[in-house]
PDB file of C-alpha atoms in Angstrom:
ATOM      1  CA  MET A 444      12.560  16.709  -2.507  1.00 36.00           C
ATOM      2  CA  ALA A 445      12.063  20.411  -3.207  1.00 36.00           C
ATOM      3  CA  ALA A 446       9.567  22.511  -1.273  1.00 36.00           C
ATOM      4  CA  ARG A 447       7.991  24.276  -4.218  1.00 37.00           C
ATOM      5  CA  PRO A 448       6.540  21.259  -6.100  1.00 42.00           C
ATOM      6  CA  LEU A 449       4.854  20.099  -2.907  1.00 51.00           C
ATOM      7  CA  LEU A 450       2.845  23.318  -2.721  1.00 47.00           C
ATOM      8  CA  ARG A 451       0.479  21.895  -5.341  1.00 51.00           C
ATOM      9  CA  LEU A 452      -0.590  19.324  -2.717  1.00 56.00           C
ATOM     10  CA  PHE A 453      -1.852  22.128  -0.508  1.00 51.00           C
ATOM     11  CA  PRO A 454      -5.391  22.672  -1.937  1.00 55.00           C
ATOM     12  CA  ALA A 455      -6.319  19.000  -1.719  1.00 54.00           C
ATOM     13  CA  LEU A 456      -4.919  18.563   1.783  1.00 58.00           C
ATOM     14  CA  LEU A 457      -6.576  21.718   3.077  1.00 53.00           C
ATOM     15  CA  ALA A 458      -9.954  20.849   1.548  1.00 50.00           C
ATOM     16  CA  ALA A 459      -9.817  17.387   3.085  1.00 52.00           C
ATOM     17  CA  ALA A 460      -9.054  18.865   6.498  1.00 49.00           C
ATOM     18  CA  ILE A 461     -12.008  21.251   6.351  1.00 46.00           C
ATOM     19  CA  LEU A 462     -14.454  18.632   5.112  1.00 46.00           C
ATOM     20  CA  GLY A 463     -13.330  16.174   7.746  1.00 49.00           C
ATOM     21  CA  LEU A 464     -13.701  18.705  10.537  1.00 48.00           C
ATOM     22  CA  LEU A 465     -17.176  19.720   9.404  1.00 44.00           C
ATOM     23  CA  ALA A 466     -18.223  16.104   9.238  1.00 46.00           C
ATOM     24  CA  ALA A 467     -17.109  15.468  12.810  1.00 47.00           C
ATOM     25  CA  GLY A 468     -20.218  17.030  14.298  1.00 47.00           C
ATOM     26  CA  CYS A 469     -20.801  18.046  17.900  1.00 50.00           C
ATOM     27  CA  SER A 470     -22.168  14.898  19.522  1.00 53.00           C
ATOM     28  CA  SER A 471     -20.866  14.175  23.036  1.00 65.00           C
ATOM     29  CA  ARG A 472     -21.027  10.417  22.443  1.00 79.00           C
ATOM     30  CA  PRO A 473     -18.343   8.962  20.178  1.00 87.00           C
ATOM     31  CA  THR A 474     -19.680   7.909  16.806  1.00 91.00           C
ATOM     32  CA  TYR A 475     -16.659   5.663  16.368  1.00 94.00           C
ATOM     33  CA  PRO A 476     -15.660   4.059  19.713  1.00 94.00           C
ATOM     34  CA  LYS A 477     -11.999   3.227  20.187  1.00 94.00           C
ATOM     35  CA  ALA A 478     -12.540  -0.542  20.009  1.00 94.00           C
ATOM     36  CA  GLN A 479     -14.089  -0.307  16.523  1.00 94.00           C
ATOM     37  CA  MET A 480     -12.377   2.823  15.198  1.00 96.00           C
ATOM     38  CA  ALA A 481      -9.893   1.190  12.802  1.00 96.00           C
ATOM     39  CA  GLU A 482     -12.491  -1.276  11.547  1.00 96.00           C
ATOM     40  CA  SER A 483     -15.047   1.501  11.058  1.00 97.00           C
ATOM     41  CA  LEU A 484     -12.586   3.604   9.076  1.00 97.00           C
ATOM     42  CA  GLN A 485     -11.680   0.638   6.889  1.00 97.00           C
ATOM     43  CA  GLN A 486     -15.370   0.023   6.163  1.00 97.00           C
ATOM     44  CA  ILE A 487     -15.907   3.684   5.226  1.00 97.00           C
ATOM     45  CA  LEU A 488     -12.924   3.665   2.886  1.00 98.00           C
ATOM     46  CA  GLN A 489     -13.932   0.375   1.273  1.00 97.00           C
ATOM     47  CA  SER A 490     -17.495   1.629   0.775  1.00 97.00           C
ATOM     48  CA  ASP A 491     -15.906   4.468  -1.203  1.00 96.00           C
ATOM     49  CA  SER A 492     -14.207   1.832  -3.398  1.00 96.00           C
ATOM     50  CA  LEU A 493     -10.758   2.641  -2.023  1.00 97.00           C
ATOM     51  CA  ASN A 494      -8.111  -0.058  -1.777  1.00 97.00           C
ATOM     52  CA  THR A 495      -6.808   0.528   1.767  1.00 97.00           C
ATOM     53  CA  ARG A 496      -5.427  -1.073   4.887  1.00 96.00           C
ATOM     54  CA  VAL A 497      -5.788   0.498   8.340  1.00 97.00           C
ATOM     55  CA  ARG A 498      -3.639  -0.050  11.417  1.00 96.00           C
ATOM     56  CA  PHE A 499      -4.005   1.494  14.894  1.00 97.00           C
ATOM     57  CA  ILE A 500      -0.972   1.332  17.223  1.00 96.00           C
ATOM     58  CA  ASP A 501      -1.261   2.970  20.672  1.00 95.00           C
ATOM     59  CA  HIS A 502      -1.711   6.639  19.644  1.00 97.00           C
ATOM     60  CA  THR A 503      -0.930   6.393  15.928  1.00 98.00           C
ATOM     61  CA  LEU A 504      -3.352   5.633  13.103  1.00 98.00           C
ATOM     62  CA  ALA A 505      -1.817   4.413   9.837  1.00 97.00           C
ATOM     63  CA  VAL A 506      -3.621   4.102   6.506  1.00 98.00           C
ATOM     64  CA  GLN A 507      -2.167   2.561   3.357  1.00 97.00           C
ATOM     65  CA  LEU A 508      -3.809   3.396   0.024  1.00 97.00           C
ATOM     66  CA  GLU A 509      -3.104   2.046  -3.443  1.00 96.00           C
ATOM     67  CA  TYR A 510      -4.544   4.395  -6.059  1.00 97.00           C
ATOM     68  CA  PRO A 511      -3.938   4.398  -9.838  1.00 97.00           C
ATOM     69  CA  ASP A 512      -2.331   7.569 -11.226  1.00 96.00           C
ATOM     70  CA  ALA A 513      -1.740   9.030  -7.767  1.00 96.00           C
ATOM     71  CA  LEU A 514       2.002   9.097  -8.515  1.00 95.00           C
ATOM     72  CA  THR A 515       4.185   9.439 -11.597  1.00 93.00           C
ATOM     73  CA  GLN A 516       7.724   8.539 -12.568  1.00 88.00           C
ATOM     74  CA  ARG A 517       9.609  10.486 -15.226  1.00 86.00           C
ATOM     75  CA  GLU A 518      13.322  10.200 -15.920  1.00 81.00           C
ATOM     76  CA  GLY A 519      13.860   8.453 -12.611  1.00 78.00           C
ATOM     77  CA  GLN A 520      12.025  11.139 -10.611  1.00 86.00           C
ATOM     78  CA  ILE A 521       8.957  10.347  -8.487  1.00 88.00           C
ATOM     79  CA  GLY A 522       6.200  12.968  -8.637  1.00 91.00           C
ATOM     80  CA  ILE A 523       2.535  13.667  -8.024  1.00 93.00           C
ATOM     81  CA  GLY A 524       0.121  12.071 -10.492  1.00 94.00           C
ATOM     82  CA  PRO A 525      -3.103  13.488 -11.977  1.00 95.00           C
ATOM     83  CA  SER A 526      -5.291  11.550  -9.524  1.00 95.00           C
ATOM     84  CA  PHE A 527      -3.426  12.503  -6.357  1.00 95.00           C
ATOM     85  CA  ASP A 528      -5.826  15.308  -5.404  1.00 93.00           C
ATOM     86  CA  ASP A 529      -8.813  12.967  -5.575  1.00 94.00           C
ATOM     87  CA  ALA A 530      -7.017  10.257  -3.612  1.00 94.00           C
ATOM     88  CA  ALA A 531      -5.905  12.617  -0.838  1.00 93.00           C
ATOM     89  CA  ARG A 532      -9.288  14.305  -0.545  1.00 93.00           C
ATOM     90  CA  ARG A 533     -11.249  11.069  -0.273  1.00 95.00           C
ATOM     91  CA  VAL A 534      -8.972   9.397   2.248  1.00 96.00           C
ATOM     92  CA  LEU A 535      -8.268  12.391   4.488  1.00 94.00           C
ATOM     93  CA  THR A 536     -11.902  13.421   4.646  1.00 93.00           C
ATOM     94  CA  ALA A 537     -12.753   9.976   6.003  1.00 95.00           C
ATOM     95  CA  VAL A 538      -9.767   9.935   8.364  1.00 96.00           C
ATOM     96  CA  HIS A 539     -10.659  13.287   9.922  1.00 93.00           C
ATOM     97  CA  ARG A 540     -14.331  12.398  10.125  1.00 92.00           C
ATOM     98  CA  VAL A 541     -13.562   9.256  12.127  1.00 95.00           C
ATOM     99  CA  LEU A 542     -10.747  10.612  14.314  1.00 93.00           C
ATOM    100  CA  LEU A 543     -12.682  13.684  15.394  1.00 89.00           C
ATOM    101  CA  SER A 544     -15.748  11.600  16.266  1.00 91.00           C
ATOM    102  CA  SER A 545     -13.939   8.933  18.274  1.00 93.00           C
ATOM    103  CA  ASP A 546     -12.915   8.543  21.910  1.00 93.00           C
ATOM    104  CA  ALA A 547      -9.613   6.954  20.848  1.00 95.00           C
ATOM    105  CA  GLU A 548      -6.598   8.996  21.945  1.00 95.00           C
ATOM    106  CA  VAL A 549      -4.965   9.382  18.542  1.00 96.00           C
ATOM    107  CA  ARG A 550      -2.060  11.817  18.377  1.00 97.00           C
ATOM    108  CA  PHE A 551      -0.696  11.128  14.904  1.00 98.00           C
ATOM    109  CA  TYR A 552      -1.879   9.715  11.644  1.00 97.00           C
ATOM    110  CA  VAL A 553       0.189   8.409   8.756  1.00 97.00           C
ATOM    111  CA  LEU A 554      -1.016   8.092   5.174  1.00 97.00           C
ATOM    112  CA  LEU A 555       1.042   5.889   2.836  1.00 96.00           C
ATOM    113  CA  ILE A 556       0.053   6.219  -0.831  1.00 96.00           C
ATOM    114  CA  SER A 557       1.289   3.950  -3.620  1.00 95.00           C
ATOM    115  CA  ASP A 558       0.395   3.541  -7.287  1.00 96.00           C
ATOM    116  CA  PRO A 559       0.124   0.135  -9.031  1.00 94.00           C
ATOM    117  CA  ASN A 560       1.544   1.792 -12.151  1.00 93.00           C
ATOM    118  CA  VAL A 561       4.650   3.007 -10.303  1.00 92.00           C
ATOM    119  CA  PRO A 562       5.755   0.014  -8.200  1.00 92.00           C
ATOM    120  CA  GLY A 563       8.166   0.761  -5.403  1.00 91.00           C
ATOM    121  CA  ALA A 564       7.207   4.451  -5.129  1.00 93.00           C
ATOM    122  CA  TYR A 565       5.473   5.798  -2.025  1.00 94.00           C
ATOM    123  CA  LEU A 566       4.219   9.137  -0.754  1.00 95.00           C
ATOM    124  CA  THR A 567       4.126   9.463   3.015  1.00 95.00           C
ATOM    125  CA  LEU A 568       2.108  12.063   4.898  1.00 96.00           C
ATOM    126  CA  VAL A 569       2.314  12.451   8.685  1.00 97.00           C
ATOM    127  CA  ARG A 570       0.247  14.833  10.786  1.00 96.00           C
ATOM    128  CA  TYR A 571      -0.202  15.654  14.465  1.00 97.00           C
ATOM    129  CA  LEU A 572      -3.902  15.674  15.262  1.00 95.00           C
ATOM    130  CA  ASP A 573      -3.599  18.645  17.604  1.00 95.00           C
ATOM    131  CA  ASP A 574      -2.347  20.701  14.640  1.00 95.00           C
ATOM    132  CA  ILE A 575      -5.562  19.857  12.764  1.00 91.00           C
ATOM    133  CA  LYS A 576      -7.655  20.988  15.726  1.00 89.00           C
ATOM    134  CA  ARG A 577      -5.672  24.212  16.106  1.00 91.00           C
ATOM    135  CA  ALA A 578      -6.086  24.997  12.412  1.00 89.00           C
ATOM    136  CA  ASN A 579      -9.836  24.464  12.744  1.00 85.00           C
ATOM    137  CA  ALA A 580      -9.883  26.927  15.666  1.00 87.00           C
ATOM    138  CA  ASN A 581      -7.922  29.478  13.580  1.00 89.00           C
ATOM    139  CA  MET A 582      -4.990  29.260  15.987  1.00 92.00           C
ATOM    140  CA  ILE A 583      -2.597  28.580  13.090  1.00 92.00           C
ATOM    141  CA  ASP A 584      -2.992  29.700   9.494  1.00 91.00           C
ATOM    142  CA  THR A 585      -3.147  27.506   6.413  1.00 88.00           C
ATOM    143  CA  PHE A 586       0.490  27.919   5.434  1.00 90.00           C
ATOM    144  CA  GLU A 587       1.649  27.041   8.940  1.00 93.00           C
ATOM    145  CA  MET A 588      -0.579  23.945   8.813  1.00 92.00           C
ATOM    146  CA  PHE A 589       1.132  22.889   5.600  1.00 92.00           C
ATOM    147  CA  ALA A 590       4.567  23.514   7.162  1.00 94.00           C
ATOM    148  CA  ARG A 591       3.604  21.211  10.035  1.00 96.00           C
ATOM    149  CA  THR A 592       2.734  18.388   7.649  1.00 95.00           C
ATOM    150  CA  ILE A 593       5.479  15.857   6.941  1.00 95.00           C
ATOM    151  CA  ILE A 594       5.435  14.846   3.256  1.00 94.00           C
ATOM    152  CA  GLU A 595       7.958  12.497   1.683  1.00 92.00           C
ATOM    153  CA  LEU A 596       8.294  10.945  -1.759  1.00 91.00           C
ATOM    154  CA  ASP A 597      10.462   7.830  -1.744  1.00 89.00           C
ATOM    155  CA  PHE A 598      11.418   4.904  -3.958  1.00 88.00           C
ATOM    156  CA  VAL A 599      12.025   1.734  -1.937  1.00 85.00           C
ATOM    157  CA  GLY A 600      12.637  -0.732  -4.758  1.00 79.00           C
ATOM    158  CA  PRO A 601      10.740  -3.770  -6.013  1.00 75.00           C
ATOM    159  CA  SER A 602       9.655  -5.132  -2.624  1.00 74.00           C
ATOM    160  CA  HIS A 603       6.132  -4.302  -1.444  1.00 82.00           C
ATOM    161  CA  LEU A 604       6.049  -2.083   1.639  1.00 85.00           C
ATOM    162  CA  THR A 605       3.552  -3.024   4.355  1.00 87.00           C
ATOM    163  CA  LEU A 606       2.129  -0.892   7.157  1.00 90.00           C
ATOM    164  CA  GLU A 607       3.735  -3.186   9.717  1.00 90.00           C
ATOM    165  CA  GLN A 608       7.146  -2.504   8.167  1.00 90.00           C
ATOM    166  CA  TYR A 609       6.652   1.218   7.671  1.00 90.00           C
ATOM    167  CA  VAL A 610       4.883   2.037  10.950  1.00 93.00           C
ATOM    168  CA  PRO A 611       6.146  -0.627  13.366  1.00 93.00           C
ATOM    169  CA  ARG A 612       5.307   1.358  16.518  1.00 94.00           C
ATOM    170  CA  ASP A 613       3.715   4.462  17.928  1.00 96.00           C
ATOM    171  CA  ILE A 614       5.101   7.830  16.745  1.00 97.00           C
ATOM    172  CA  ARG A 615       6.414  10.089  19.511  1.00 97.00           C
ATOM    173  CA  LEU A 616       6.112  13.878  19.479  1.00 97.00           C
ATOM    174  CA  GLU A 617       9.883  14.412  19.709  1.00 97.00           C
ATOM    175  CA  GLU A 618      10.348  12.247  16.600  1.00 97.00           C
ATOM    176  CA  PHE A 619       7.695  14.162  14.673  1.00 98.00           C
ATOM    177  CA  LEU A 620       9.277  17.472  15.688  1.00 98.00           C
ATOM    178  CA  SER A 621      12.737  16.343  14.564  1.00 98.00           C
ATOM    179  CA  TRP A 622      11.343  15.378  11.125  1.00 97.00           C
ATOM    180  CA  GLN A 623       9.387  18.613  10.815  1.00 97.00           C
ATOM    181  CA  LEU A 624      12.263  20.806  11.933  1.00 98.00           C
ATOM    182  CA  ALA A 625      14.745  19.198   9.524  1.00 97.00           C
ATOM    183  CA  ARG A 626      12.482  20.067   6.590  1.00 96.00           C
ATOM    184  CA  ARG A 627      11.683  23.573   7.843  1.00 97.00           C
ATOM    185  CA  ILE A 628      15.377  24.300   8.347  1.00 97.00           C
ATOM    186  CA  GLN A 629      16.123  23.046   4.831  1.00 96.00           C
ATOM    187  CA  TYR A 630      13.399  25.164   3.232  1.00 94.00           C
ATOM    188  CA  THR A 631      14.346  28.286   5.212  1.00 95.00           C
ATOM    189  CA  LEU A 632      18.037  27.956   4.373  1.00 95.00           C
ATOM    190  CA  SER A 633      17.135  27.395   0.708  1.00 93.00           C
ATOM    191  CA  ASP A 634      15.102  30.603   0.665  1.00 92.00           C
ATOM    192  CA  GLU A 635      17.827  32.637   2.372  1.00 91.00           C
ATOM    193  CA  LEU A 636      20.977  31.206   0.787  1.00 90.00           C
ATOM    194  CA  GLN A 637      20.223  29.279  -2.378  1.00 79.00           C
ATOM    195  CA  ALA A 638      17.802  31.850  -3.780  1.00 74.00           C
ATOM    196  CA  GLU A 639      20.459  34.550  -3.328  1.00 77.00           C
ATOM    197  CA  GLY A 640      23.139  32.451  -5.009  1.00 82.00           C
ATOM    198  CA  VAL A 641      25.190  32.215  -1.811  1.00 84.00           C
ATOM    199  CA  ALA A 642      25.180  28.431  -1.292  1.00 91.00           C
ATOM    200  CA  SER A 643      23.378  25.238  -2.243  1.00 93.00           C
ATOM    201  CA  VAL A 644      21.222  23.520   0.351  1.00 94.00           C
ATOM    202  CA  GLY A 645      20.706  19.769   0.297  1.00 94.00           C
ATOM    203  CA  ARG A 646      18.542  17.478   2.368  1.00 94.00           C
ATOM    204  CA  CYS A 647      18.856  18.205   6.089  1.00 96.00           C
ATOM    205  CA  GLY A 648      18.522  15.426   8.628  1.00 96.00           C
ATOM    206  CA  GLY A 649      17.055  15.432  12.104  1.00 97.00           C
ATOM    207  CA  LYS A 650      16.784  13.016  15.006  1.00 97.00           C
ATOM    208  CA  PHE A 651      16.064  12.962  18.718  1.00 97.00           C
ATOM    209  CA  GLN A 652      18.086  10.801  21.078  1.00 96.00           C
ATOM    210  CA  ASP A 653      18.970  10.919  24.781  1.00 96.00           C
ATOM    211  CA  GLY A 654      17.381  14.320  25.288  1.00 96.00           C
ATOM    212  CA  GLU A 655      19.123  15.890  22.294  1.00 97.00           C
ATOM    213  CA  PHE A 656      17.766  17.210  19.022  1.00 98.00           C
ATOM    214  CA  ALA A 657      20.504  16.817  16.379  1.00 98.00           C
ATOM    215  CA  PHE A 658      20.262  18.365  12.912  1.00 98.00           C
ATOM    216  CA  THR A 659      22.611  17.873   9.985  1.00 98.00           C
ATOM    217  CA  LEU A 660      22.892  20.991   7.817  1.00 97.00           C
ATOM    218  CA  ASN A 661      23.918  20.094   4.272  1.00 96.00           C
ATOM    219  CA  VAL A 662      25.007  23.506   3.016  1.00 95.00           C
ATOM    220  CA  GLU A 663      27.745  23.737   0.396  1.00 93.00           C
ATOM    221  CA  PRO A 664      29.294  26.593  -1.605  1.00 90.00           C
ATOM    222  CA  LEU A 665      28.066  27.144  -5.151  1.00 86.00           C
ATOM    223  CA  GLY A 666      31.500  27.972  -6.512  1.00 77.00           C
ATOM    224  CA  GLU A 667      35.033  26.732  -5.905  1.00 76.00           C
ATOM    225  CA  ALA A 668      35.572  29.028  -2.931  1.00 76.00           C
ATOM    226  CA  GLY A 669      34.519  27.736   0.478  1.00 81.00           C
ATOM    227  CA  LEU A 670      31.835  29.186   2.703  1.00 89.00           C
ATOM    228  CA  ASP A 671      32.944  32.343   4.457  1.00 90.00           C
ATOM    229  CA  GLU A 672      32.492  32.914   8.176  1.00 92.00           C
ATOM    230  CA  ALA A 673      29.510  35.196   7.687  1.00 91.00           C
ATOM    231  CA  THR A 674      27.638  32.521   5.729  1.00 92.00           C
ATOM    232  CA  ILE A 675      28.429  29.775   8.235  1.00 94.00           C
ATOM    233  CA  HIS A 676      27.278  32.054  11.055  1.00 94.00           C
ATOM    234  CA  LYS A 677      24.044  32.721   9.168  1.00 94.00           C
ATOM    235  CA  VAL A 678      23.464  28.986   8.638  1.00 95.00           C
ATOM    236  CA  PHE A 679      23.682  28.289  12.379  1.00 96.00           C
ATOM    237  CA  GLN A 680      21.748  31.389  13.411  1.00 95.00           C
ATOM    238  CA  THR A 681      18.905  30.826  10.947  1.00 95.00           C
ATOM    239  CA  SER A 682      18.607  27.158  11.883  1.00 97.00           C
ATOM    240  CA  THR A 683      18.552  27.950  15.596  1.00 96.00           C
ATOM    241  CA  GLY A 684      15.845  30.548  15.061  1.00 95.00           C
ATOM    242  CA  VAL A 685      13.627  28.059  13.240  1.00 97.00           C
ATOM    243  CA  ILE A 686      14.105  25.478  15.994  1.00 97.00           C
ATOM    244  CA  ALA A 687      13.378  27.928  18.807  1.00 95.00           C
ATOM    245  CA  LYS A 688      10.228  29.247  17.141  1.00 95.00           C
ATOM    246  CA  VAL A 689       8.741  25.840  16.335  1.00 96.00           C
ATOM    247  CA  LEU A 690       9.485  24.210  19.692  1.00 96.00           C
ATOM    248  CA  SER A 691       8.022  27.243  21.450  1.00 94.00           C
ATOM    249  CA  SER A 692       4.842  27.042  19.353  1.00 94.00           C
ATOM    250  CA  TYR A 693       4.425  23.407  20.441  1.00 96.00           C
ATOM    251  CA  ARG A 694       5.328  24.296  24.047  1.00 93.00           C
ATOM    252  CA  PHE A 695       7.765  21.395  23.922  1.00 95.00           C
ATOM    253  CA  ASP A 696      10.533  21.545  26.518  1.00 93.00           C
ATOM    254  CA  GLU A 697      11.226  17.867  27.191  1.00 94.00           C
ATOM    255  CA  PHE A 698      14.780  18.043  25.874  1.00 96.00           C
ATOM    256  CA  ASP A 699      18.162  19.107  27.205  1.00 96.00           C
ATOM    257  CA  ARG A 700      19.959  20.594  24.206  1.00 96.00           C
ATOM    258  CA  ILE A 701      20.114  20.978  20.456  1.00 97.00           C
ATOM    259  CA  ARG A 702      23.084  20.123  18.246  1.00 97.00           C
ATOM    260  CA  LEU A 703      23.677  21.609  14.787  1.00 98.00           C
ATOM    261  CA  ILE A 704      26.155  19.754  12.577  1.00 98.00           C
ATOM    262  CA  HIS A 705      27.723  21.152   9.415  1.00 97.00           C
ATOM    263  CA  PRO A 706      29.422  18.125   7.774  1.00 96.00           C
ATOM    264  CA  LEU A 707      31.404  20.109   5.204  1.00 93.00           C
ATOM    265  CA  THR A 708      33.372  22.054   7.816  1.00 93.00           C
ATOM    266  CA  GLY A 709      33.014  19.536  10.645  1.00 94.00           C
ATOM    267  CA  ARG A 710      31.616  22.224  12.907  1.00 95.00           C
ATOM    268  CA  ASN A 711      29.160  21.477  15.713  1.00 94.00           C
ATOM    269  CA  LEU A 712      27.078  23.969  17.631  1.00 95.00           C
ATOM    270  CA  VAL A 713      25.554  22.729  20.896  1.00 96.00           C
ATOM    271  CA  LEU A 714      23.049  24.871  22.763  1.00 95.00           C
ATOM    272  CA  PRO A 715      21.339  24.054  26.091  1.00 95.00           C
ATOM    273  CA  ARG A 716      17.553  24.300  26.063  1.00 93.00           C
ATOM    274  CA  THR A 717      17.606  27.454  28.200  1.00 90.00           C
ATOM    275  CA  ASN A 718      19.745  29.276  25.602  1.00 87.00           C
ATOM    276  CA  LEU A 719      17.026  28.975  22.948  1.00 84.00           C
ATOM    277  CA  GLU A 720      15.008  31.734  24.620  1.00 77.00           C
ATOM    278  CA  ILE A 721      17.117  34.466  23.009  1.00 77.00           C
ATOM    279  CA  PHE A 722      16.337  33.156  19.497  1.00 73.00           C
ATOM    280  CA  ARG A 723      12.532  33.236  19.814  1.00 67.00           C
TER     281      ARG A 723
END
């Protein structure tokens, strides 16, 4: 999924964030107590004639929405439909309104959007609630807020996807960071290499396991010649810089090392956490 087409989601997502934050108010007592939070949100969404399901697991809130014309499918490609902006605005405004007026300790929320006219297609949006609060306090700008939002368009086939299947458990911060970093690395490498005609950049993968962040860098030459040493060095250096900057901004240090994997050449770069300081 390319970065550029997703930029058209930005106005709707930003507007929903602002409206939700303004609606939160300043009351010291929670408007939506933890015990009734999910039920209250479902009632708000249903009163707005939205076809939704809400699930609250530990520190993660998940909302599933079916909305006509939210998505499109042309020539086998899943895209954003003409009603996506309206769908995102209405749901996210309600989500932020409830989360920011509740005593529930919610760290992440997941929005899963489907379209009855495009069966099997889903848009997933994942956000860290602290990022929303920091954006509201002008601690991060609007483009950084968008970069911290996980957005995926997927086709899962004819079977209907449920919230229980898609969000079976609580999301952990290290997982969210691995997803975010994989996409930020991909977009940064695309800007630096693909735009200059140096190499093509495919989907990058990320995961966290046993104290290690591991990222797969799918960078291939555009022509018949292989990647030269300077380009490979740039791939690793750029990726490491992105990782160091983002982890520092989250003040996340609960890991031992990072591993960068370039499948085409079989090269691995492993850096201890302490070595990231020089790339910030």
